[in-house]
């Protein structure tokens, strides 16, 4: 006699970058095991592979996770976690006034992607020369790279996100040039031009959620803004 088959609930979410609606199920014990093994290994590449595998397993109808923008991956994983483990997460926050660590509860189901109204993937460097940017992808960078202050890391992130360079009607696809050639192009930018590229990253879509916060010790009172997947499980 075969063992009983347990039914699994399904939910819907909208992919932020494409607006496509997909169905997904919570991750099961087998996916939890994948994540635990990746966390035990501690390697960023292992955690990336685990997240992609879990998303691929749980989204129905064979959704292609290759080349997904980082904020899509973070959003989908957050929704998966909220339906699989708990819709609430407690985050430790150190008070900037008295240094006391307070626990703040977050409703993960209410967390959404925020996009700045000033955001554009087109960066105008001069009157006729500019860039078409693409979003950071989980395959090409580490989640922590976007917060890095290391010069080489910053330049690598910028290089990987240049989709094309245009001059008037002429378009140069970045894939037709070597990494060294793209790096040389970036190195020859003025500081003002590089700051325009930085604006693309500063305003691009991201997980963001504001929660009320009052310190239990000194009663410091100011809303807490959380951004990026890692800050929702700290």
C-alpha positions as a LaTeX table, in Angstrom:
\begin{tabular}{lrrr}
\hline
Residue & $x$ (\AA) & $y$ (\AA) & $z$ (\AA) \\
\hline
Unk1 & 0.00 & 0.00 & 0.00 \\
Unk2 & 1.53 & 3.36 & $-1.02$ \\
Unk3 & 2.07 & 6.08 & 1.55 \\
Unk4 & $-0.39$ & 8.99 & 1.53 \\
Unk5 & 0.49 & 12.04 & $-0.58$ \\
Unk6 & 0.27 & 15.32 & 1.30 \\
Unk7 & $-1.28$ & 18.25 & $-0.52$ \\
Unk8 & 0.73 & 21.48 & $-0.64$ \\
Unk9 & $-0.92$ & 24.92 & $-0.84$ \\
Unk10 & $-0.09$ & 27.24 & $-3.71$ \\
Unk11 & 0.09 & 31.03 & $-3.78$ \\
Unk12 & 0.57 & 33.78 & $-6.35$ \\
Unk13 & 3.12 & 36.56 & $-6.60$ \\
Unk14 & 4.05 & 39.13 & $-9.20$ \\
Unk15 & 7.67 & 39.21 & $-10.43$ \\
Unk16 & 8.74 & 42.85 & $-9.78$ \\
Unk17 & 10.90 & 43.33 & $-12.89$ \\
Unk18 & 8.50 & 41.81 & $-15.43$ \\
Unk19 & 5.05 & 42.12 & $-13.85$ \\
Unk20 & 4.49 & 38.43 & $-14.61$ \\
Unk21 & 2.22 & 36.56 & $-12.19$ \\
Unk22 & 3.47 & 33.12 & $-11.13$ \\
Unk23 & 2.25 & 30.43 & $-8.78$ \\
Unk24 & 4.49 & 29.01 & $-6.09$ \\
Unk25 & 4.43 & 26.59 & $-3.20$ \\
Unk26 & 6.18 & 26.86 & 0.18 \\
Unk27 & 9.58 & 25.22 & 0.38 \\
Unk28 & 9.50 & 21.76 & 1.92 \\
Unk29 & 11.88 & 19.84 & 4.17 \\
Unk30 & 14.04 & 18.96 & 1.16 \\
Unk31 & 14.49 & 22.67 & 0.31 \\
Unk32 & 15.10 & 23.53 & 3.95 \\
Unk33 & 17.90 & 20.95 & 3.92 \\
Unk34 & 19.44 & 22.57 & 0.83 \\
Unk35 & 19.46 & 25.95 & 2.58 \\
Unk36 & 20.85 & 24.60 & 5.85 \\
Unk37 & 23.69 & 22.83 & 4.05 \\
Unk38 & 24.56 & 26.02 & 2.15 \\
Unk39 & 24.54 & 28.07 & 5.37 \\
Unk40 & 26.78 & 25.51 & 7.08 \\
Unk41 & 29.26 & 25.77 & 4.22 \\
Unk42 & 29.31 & 29.53 & 4.62 \\
Unk43 & 30.37 & 30.20 & 1.03 \\
Unk44 & 28.46 & 32.96 & $-0.75$ \\
Unk45 & 28.46 & 30.96 & $-3.98$ \\
Unk46 & 26.83 & 27.99 & $-2.20$ \\
Unk47 & 24.10 & 30.19 & $-0.74$ \\
Unk48 & 23.46 & 31.73 & $-4.17$ \\
Unk49 & 23.11 & 28.29 & $-5.76$ \\
Unk50 & 20.82 & 27.16 & $-2.93$ \\
Unk51 & 18.53 & 30.19 & $-3.30$ \\
Unk52 & 18.27 & 29.71 & $-7.07$ \\
Unk53 & 17.59 & 26.00 & $-6.68$ \\
Unk54 & 14.88 & 26.58 & $-4.08$ \\
Unk55 & 13.20 & 29.28 & $-6.18$ \\
Unk56 & 13.35 & 27.02 & $-9.24$ \\
Unk57 & 11.81 & 24.14 & $-7.26$ \\
Unk58 & 9.00 & 26.17 & $-5.73$ \\
Unk59 & 7.82 & 28.32 & $-8.64$ \\
Unk60 & 5.49 & 26.31 & $-10.83$ \\
Unk61 & 5.33 & 26.03 & $-14.63$ \\
Unk62 & 9.10 & 25.94 & $-15.07$ \\
Unk63 & 9.94 & 29.62 & $-14.50$ \\
Unk64 & 13.47 & 30.36 & $-15.71$ \\
Unk65 & 15.57 & 31.74 & $-12.86$ \\
Unk66 & 18.63 & 32.40 & $-15.04$ \\
Unk67 & 19.66 & 36.05 & $-15.32$ \\
Unk68 & 17.10 & 37.22 & $-12.76$ \\
Unk69 & 17.80 & 40.67 & $-11.29$ \\
Unk70 & 19.01 & 40.52 & $-7.71$ \\
Unk71 & 15.94 & 42.32 & $-6.36$ \\
Unk72 & 13.66 & 39.73 & $-8.02$ \\
Unk73 & 15.54 & 36.93 & $-6.28$ \\
Unk74 & 15.39 & 38.70 & $-2.92$ \\
Unk75 & 11.67 & 39.45 & $-3.25$ \\
Unk76 & 10.72 & 35.92 & $-4.32$ \\
Unk77 & 12.83 & 34.32 & $-1.60$ \\
Unk78 & 11.30 & 36.60 & 1.04 \\
Unk79 & 7.79 & 35.60 & $-0.06$ \\
Unk80 & 8.77 & 31.93 & $-0.09$ \\
Unk81 & 10.18 & 32.19 & 3.40 \\
Unk82 & 7.10 & 33.97 & 4.74 \\
Unk83 & 4.79 & 31.19 & 3.50 \\
Unk84 & 7.19 & 28.37 & 4.39 \\
Unk85 & 8.40 & 29.28 & 7.88 \\
Unk86 & 6.67 & 32.27 & 9.40 \\
Unk87 & 5.16 & 35.49 & 8.10 \\
Unk88 & 6.89 & 37.36 & 10.92 \\
Unk89 & 10.59 & 37.84 & 11.56 \\
Unk90 & 12.38 & 39.47 & 14.49 \\
Unk91 & 15.29 & 41.73 & 13.68 \\
Unk92 & 17.91 & 42.94 & 16.15 \\
Unk93 & 18.55 & 46.68 & 15.89 \\
Unk94 & 21.21 & 48.55 & 17.88 \\
Unk95 & 19.97 & 51.90 & 19.16 \\
Unk96 & 22.11 & 54.77 & 17.76 \\
Unk97 & 21.68 & 56.72 & 21.01 \\
Unk98 & 22.37 & 54.23 & 23.84 \\
Unk99 & 23.71 & 51.15 & 21.97 \\
Unk100 & 20.97 & 48.91 & 23.39 \\
Unk101 & 19.96 & 46.01 & 21.11 \\
Unk102 & 16.19 & 45.90 & 20.58 \\
Unk103 & 14.13 & 43.24 & 18.83 \\
Unk104 & 11.73 & 44.53 & 16.18 \\
Unk105 & 9.03 & 42.34 & 14.63 \\
Unk106 & 8.44 & 42.58 & 10.89 \\
Unk107 & 5.43 & 41.36 & 8.94 \\
Unk108 & 7.17 & 39.83 & 5.91 \\
Unk109 & 3.92 & 39.62 & 3.95 \\
Unk110 & 3.78 & 43.43 & 3.84 \\
Unk111 & 7.32 & 43.93 & 2.49 \\
Unk112 & 7.41 & 45.13 & $-1.12$ \\
Unk113 & 9.83 & 46.41 & $-3.74$ \\
Unk114 & 10.41 & 50.16 & $-3.74$ \\
Unk115 & 11.45 & 51.98 & $-6.92$ \\
Unk116 & 12.55 & 55.60 & $-6.91$ \\
Unk117 & 10.58 & 57.80 & $-9.33$ \\
Unk118 & 13.87 & 59.24 & $-10.60$ \\
Unk119 & 15.19 & 55.81 & $-11.61$ \\
Unk120 & 16.21 & 55.16 & $-15.22$ \\
Unk121 & 18.41 & 52.54 & $-16.87$ \\
Unk122 & 19.69 & 55.18 & $-19.29$ \\
Unk123 & 22.73 & 57.15 & $-18.12$ \\
Unk124 & 23.61 & 60.22 & $-20.20$ \\
Unk125 & 27.34 & 60.91 & $-19.91$ \\
Unk126 & 27.52 & 63.67 & $-22.55$ \\
Unk127 & 25.11 & 65.15 & $-25.08$ \\
Unk128 & 25.54 & 62.17 & $-27.42$ \\
Unk129 & 27.31 & 59.45 & $-25.38$ \\
Unk130 & 25.65 & 57.35 & $-22.72$ \\
Unk131 & 25.04 & 53.95 & $-21.20$ \\
Unk132 & 22.16 & 51.51 & $-21.09$ \\
Unk133 & 22.41 & 49.72 & $-17.76$ \\
Unk134 & 21.15 & 46.32 & $-16.65$ \\
Unk135 & 20.38 & 45.22 & $-13.12$ \\
Unk136 & 22.86 & 43.27 & $-10.98$ \\
Unk137 & 22.21 & 39.54 & $-11.22$ \\
Unk138 & 22.71 & 36.89 & $-8.58$ \\
Unk139 & 24.97 & 34.89 & $-10.89$ \\
Unk140 & 27.41 & 37.73 & $-11.47$ \\
Unk141 & 27.77 & 39.41 & $-8.07$ \\
Unk142 & 27.53 & 38.73 & $-4.36$ \\
Unk143 & 24.65 & 40.35 & $-2.45$ \\
Unk144 & 27.16 & 42.18 & $-0.26$ \\
Unk145 & 28.98 & 43.66 & $-3.28$ \\
Unk146 & 26.39 & 46.43 & $-3.60$ \\
Unk147 & 27.28 & 47.70 & $-0.12$ \\
Unk148 & 31.03 & 47.25 & $-0.57$ \\
Unk149 & 33.46 & 50.15 & $-0.26$ \\
Unk150 & 36.28 & 48.21 & $-1.94$ \\
Unk151 & 37.29 & 50.03 & $-5.13$ \\
Unk152 & 37.87 & 46.91 & $-7.23$ \\
Unk153 & 34.53 & 45.42 & $-6.15$ \\
Unk154 & 32.66 & 48.63 & $-7.00$ \\
Unk155 & 34.26 & 48.78 & $-10.45$ \\
Unk156 & 33.48 & 45.10 & $-11.09$ \\
Unk157 & 29.82 & 45.66 & $-10.22$ \\
Unk158 & 29.62 & 48.69 & $-12.52$ \\
Unk159 & 31.34 & 46.81 & $-15.37$ \\
Unk160 & 28.99 & 43.83 & $-15.07$ \\
Unk161 & 25.92 & 46.08 & $-15.24$ \\
Unk162 & 26.77 & 48.00 & $-18.42$ \\
Unk163 & 24.56 & 46.51 & $-21.12$ \\
Unk164 & 25.61 & 48.80 & $-23.95$ \\
Unk165 & 27.34 & 52.08 & $-24.73$ \\
Unk166 & 25.81 & 54.40 & $-27.31$ \\
Unk167 & 27.18 & 57.34 & $-29.28$ \\
Unk168 & 24.44 & 59.03 & $-31.24$ \\
Unk169 & 22.75 & 56.27 & $-33.26$ \\
Unk170 & 25.71 & 53.89 & $-32.88$ \\
Unk171 & 25.36 & 51.22 & $-30.18$ \\
Unk172 & 28.26 & 49.20 & $-28.74$ \\
Unk173 & 27.12 & 45.99 & $-27.03$ \\
Unk174 & 29.26 & 45.41 & $-23.93$ \\
Unk175 & 29.43 & 41.69 & $-24.77$ \\
Unk176 & 31.52 & 42.53 & $-27.83$ \\
Unk177 & 34.31 & 43.99 & $-25.69$ \\
Unk178 & 36.74 & 42.53 & $-23.18$ \\
Unk179 & 36.53 & 43.19 & $-19.46$ \\
Unk180 & 39.74 & 45.21 & $-19.76$ \\
Unk181 & 38.26 & 47.43 & $-22.48$ \\
Unk182 & 35.15 & 48.13 & $-20.41$ \\
Unk183 & 37.33 & 48.87 & $-17.36$ \\
Unk184 & 39.43 & 51.31 & $-19.38$ \\
Unk185 & 36.26 & 53.09 & $-20.53$ \\
Unk186 & 35.11 & 53.45 & $-16.91$ \\
Unk187 & 38.54 & 54.63 & $-15.75$ \\
Unk188 & 38.43 & 57.47 & $-18.28$ \\
Unk189 & 35.15 & 58.87 & $-16.94$ \\
Unk190 & 35.10 & 62.09 & $-14.97$ \\
Unk191 & 33.94 & 62.02 & $-11.35$ \\
Unk192 & 30.72 & 63.75 & $-12.36$ \\
Unk193 & 30.02 & 61.12 & $-15.02$ \\
Unk194 & 30.73 & 58.25 & $-12.61$ \\
Unk195 & 28.31 & 59.75 & $-10.10$ \\
Unk196 & 25.60 & 59.56 & $-12.78$ \\
Unk197 & 26.22 & 55.80 & $-12.96$ \\
Unk198 & 26.08 & 55.61 & $-9.17$ \\
Unk199 & 22.64 & 57.22 & $-9.36$ \\
Unk200 & 21.41 & 54.17 & $-11.29$ \\
Unk201 & 22.39 & 51.88 & $-8.39$ \\
Unk202 & 21.15 & 54.26 & $-5.69$ \\
Unk203 & 17.66 & 54.46 & $-7.19$ \\
Unk204 & 17.17 & 50.95 & $-8.60$ \\
Unk205 & 14.36 & 48.73 & $-7.22$ \\
Unk206 & 15.05 & 47.20 & $-3.80$ \\
Unk207 & 13.36 & 45.52 & $-0.88$ \\
Unk208 & 12.40 & 48.27 & 1.52 \\
Unk209 & 10.19 & 48.41 & 4.58 \\
Unk210 & 9.69 & 51.01 & 7.30 \\
Unk211 & 8.71 & 49.90 & 10.80 \\
Unk212 & 8.01 & 52.01 & 13.90 \\
Unk213 & 10.81 & 51.83 & 16.46 \\
Unk214 & 11.17 & 52.96 & 20.07 \\
Unk215 & 14.18 & 51.96 & 22.15 \\
Unk216 & 13.24 & 49.94 & 25.23 \\
Unk217 & 16.02 & 51.57 & 27.25 \\
Unk218 & 16.31 & 55.26 & 26.32 \\
Unk219 & 13.01 & 55.62 & 24.42 \\
Unk220 & 14.76 & 56.92 & 21.31 \\
Unk221 & 11.95 & 57.13 & 18.76 \\
Unk222 & 12.52 & 57.05 & 15.00 \\
Unk223 & 11.17 & 54.85 & 12.17 \\
Unk224 & 13.49 & 52.02 & 11.16 \\
Unk225 & 14.09 & 51.57 & 7.42 \\
Unk226 & 15.18 & 48.08 & 6.36 \\
Unk227 & 16.62 & 47.44 & 2.90 \\
Unk228 & 18.05 & 44.29 & 1.33 \\
Unk229 & 17.17 & 40.67 & 2.11 \\
Unk230 & 19.80 & 40.13 & 4.81 \\
Unk231 & 18.37 & 42.93 & 6.98 \\
Unk232 & 15.03 & 41.16 & 7.33 \\
Unk233 & 16.58 & 38.18 & 9.12 \\
Unk234 & 19.36 & 39.80 & 11.18 \\
\hline
\end{tabular}
